[in-house]
Coordinates of C-alpha atoms in Angstrom, one line a residue:
X1 CA -26.8 -14.8 -15.3
X2 CA -24.5 -17.1 -16.4
X3 CA -22.3 -13.5 -16.8
X4 CA -22.6 -13.1 -13.2
X5 CA -21.4 -17.0 -12.1
X6 CA -18.3 -16.8 -14.9
X7 CA -17.4 -13.3 -13.9
X8 CA -17.3 -15.2 -9.8
X9 CA -15.9 -18.3 -10.9
X10 CA -13.1 -16.3 -13.0
X11 CA -12.5 -13.2 -10.5
X12 CA -12.0 -15.7 -7.8
X13 CA -9.7 -17.7 -9.3
X14 CA -7.6 -15.2 -10.5
X15 CA -7.1 -13.8 -6.7
X16 CA -6.5 -17.5 -5.5
X17 CA -3.8 -17.8 -9.1
X18 CA -2.1 -14.1 -7.7
X19 CA -2.5 -14.8 -4.3
X20 CA -1.2 -18.1 -4.6
X21 CA 1.5 -17.0 -7.2
X22 CA 3.1 -13.7 -5.0
X23 CA 3.0 -16.0 -1.2
X24 CA 6.2 -18.4 -4.3
X25 CA 7.9 -15.2 -4.0
X26 CA 8.5 -15.0 -0.6
X27 CA 11.0 -17.3 0.0
X28 CA 13.2 -15.1 -2.9
X29 CA 12.8 -12.0 -1.5
X30 CA 13.4 -12.9 2.6
X31 CA 15.8 -16.1 2.6
X32 CA 15.0 -17.1 6.3
X33 CA 11.6 -17.1 4.8
X34 CA 11.2 -21.4 4.6
X35 CA 10.1 -22.6 0.6
X36 CA 8.8 -25.5 1.6
X37 CA 6.7 -25.8 5.1
X38 CA 5.2 -29.3 6.6
X39 CA 1.9 -27.3 7.3
X40 CA 0.7 -30.6 8.3
X41 CA 3.5 -30.0 11.2
X42 CA 2.1 -27.2 13.5
X43 CA 5.6 -26.9 15.1
X44 CA 7.1 -26.3 12.0
X45 CA 4.4 -23.9 10.4
X46 CA 4.1 -21.8 14.0
X47 CA 7.6 -22.0 13.8
X48 CA 7.5 -20.3 10.4
X49 CA 5.6 -18.0 11.5
X50 CA 7.2 -16.2 14.5
X51 CA 10.6 -16.3 12.3
X52 CA 9.4 -14.8 9.3
X53 CA 10.4 -10.7 9.3
X54 CA 8.0 -7.5 9.0
X55 CA 8.4 -7.8 5.5
X56 CA 7.4 -11.1 4.6
X57 CA 4.4 -10.3 6.9
X58 CA 3.8 -6.5 4.1
X59 CA 4.2 -8.7 1.6
X60 CA 2.3 -11.7 2.4
X61 CA -0.8 -8.0 2.9
X62 CA 0.2 -7.2 -0.1
X63 CA -0.4 -9.7 -1.7
X64 CA -3.7 -10.0 -0.3
X65 CA -4.9 -7.1 -1.5
X66 CA -3.5 -7.4 -5.0
X67 CA -5.1 -10.4 -5.3
X68 CA -8.7 -9.5 -3.9
X69 CA -8.5 -5.9 -6.4
X70 CA -6.6 -8.1 -8.9
X71 CA -10.5 -11.4 -8.3
X72 CA -12.6 -7.1 -7.9
X73 CA -11.3 -6.4 -11.7
X74 CA -11.8 -9.3 -13.9
X75 CA -14.9 -10.4 -11.9
X76 CA -16.3 -6.6 -12.4
X77 CA -14.7 -6.6 -16.6
X78 CA -16.8 -9.9 -17.2
X79 CA -19.8 -8.9 -15.4
X80 CA -21.9 -7.2 -18.1
X81 CA -24.4 -5.6 -14.3
X82 CA -23.7 -5.3 -11.5
X83 CA -19.9 -4.5 -11.7
X84 CA -19.0 -3.7 -8.3
X85 CA -21.1 -5.8 -6.2
X86 CA -20.3 -8.5 -8.5
X87 CA -16.3 -7.9 -7.1
X88 CA -17.6 -7.3 -3.9
X89 CA -18.6 -11.1 -3.3
X90 CA -14.8 -12.0 -4.8
X91 CA -14.0 -9.5 -1.3
X92 CA -16.5 -11.9 0.5
X93 CA -14.9 -15.3 -0.8
X94 CA -11.7 -14.1 -0.2
X95 CA -12.8 -13.2 2.7
X96 CA -14.1 -16.7 4.6
X97 CA -10.6 -17.7 2.6
X98 CA -8.9 -15.5 4.5
X99 CA -10.8 -16.5 7.7
X100 CA -10.0 -19.8 7.8
X101 CA -6.4 -19.6 6.4
X102 CA -5.9 -17.8 10.1
X103 CA -7.9 -19.8 12.2
X104 CA -5.4 -23.3 10.5
X105 CA -2.9 -21.1 10.4
X106 CA -1.9 -18.6 13.3
X107 CA -0.5 -15.4 12.4
X108 CA 0.2 -12.2 14.5
X109 CA -3.5 -10.1 15.6
X110 CA -2.3 -7.0 13.7
X111 CA -1.8 -8.9 11.0
X112 CA -5.0 -10.4 10.9
X113 CA -7.0 -7.1 11.6
X114 CA -5.7 -5.7 8.6
X115 CA -6.7 -8.7 6.0
X116 CA -9.9 -8.9 7.6
X117 CA -10.5 -5.0 6.8
X118 CA -8.6 -4.6 4.1
X119 CA -10.6 -7.4 1.8
X120 CA -13.9 -6.9 0.5
X121 CA -12.5 -3.3 -0.8
X122 CA -9.2 -4.1 -2.9
X123 CA -11.6 -6.5 -4.3
X124 CA -14.6 -3.9 -4.7
X125 CA -12.1 -1.1 -5.8
X126 CA -10.6 -3.5 -9.2
X127 CA -14.9 -3.2 -9.5
X128 CA -15.1 0.4 -10.1
X129 CA -11.8 0.8 -11.8
X130 CA -13.6 -1.6 -14.3
X131 CA -16.8 0.5 -14.0
X132 CA -14.9 3.8 -14.4
X133 CA -13.3 2.2 -17.9
X134 CA -15.9 0.8 -19.6
X135 CA -17.9 4.2 -19.0

């Protein structure tokens, strides 16, 4: 039981750090995207989102997918049993975080749809990889 809880906590932290870290790289790839935005200023956030190039959104999507995958991988690595299930829990946690994020910050509809569809399968894939490695 303790390993399952630890796997969920560690997987969530891993996903959070990977997503947060890779989001910080976005202004380096696309210099037009501001590195610091006042998140309390809805107008500034809206301007940033409408001005972001397609490649920026693809980078964010890849960031979310990689974060979910790695979080699921870490959760599966720590869990002794039910590795894929623990990985899917990470996907659900990131999904809930994504829904909150999308409710607070306006994103293009296509981006929201694709991201919400891919969170759980990406995390599950991390658990599948761990399962294959551990055999």
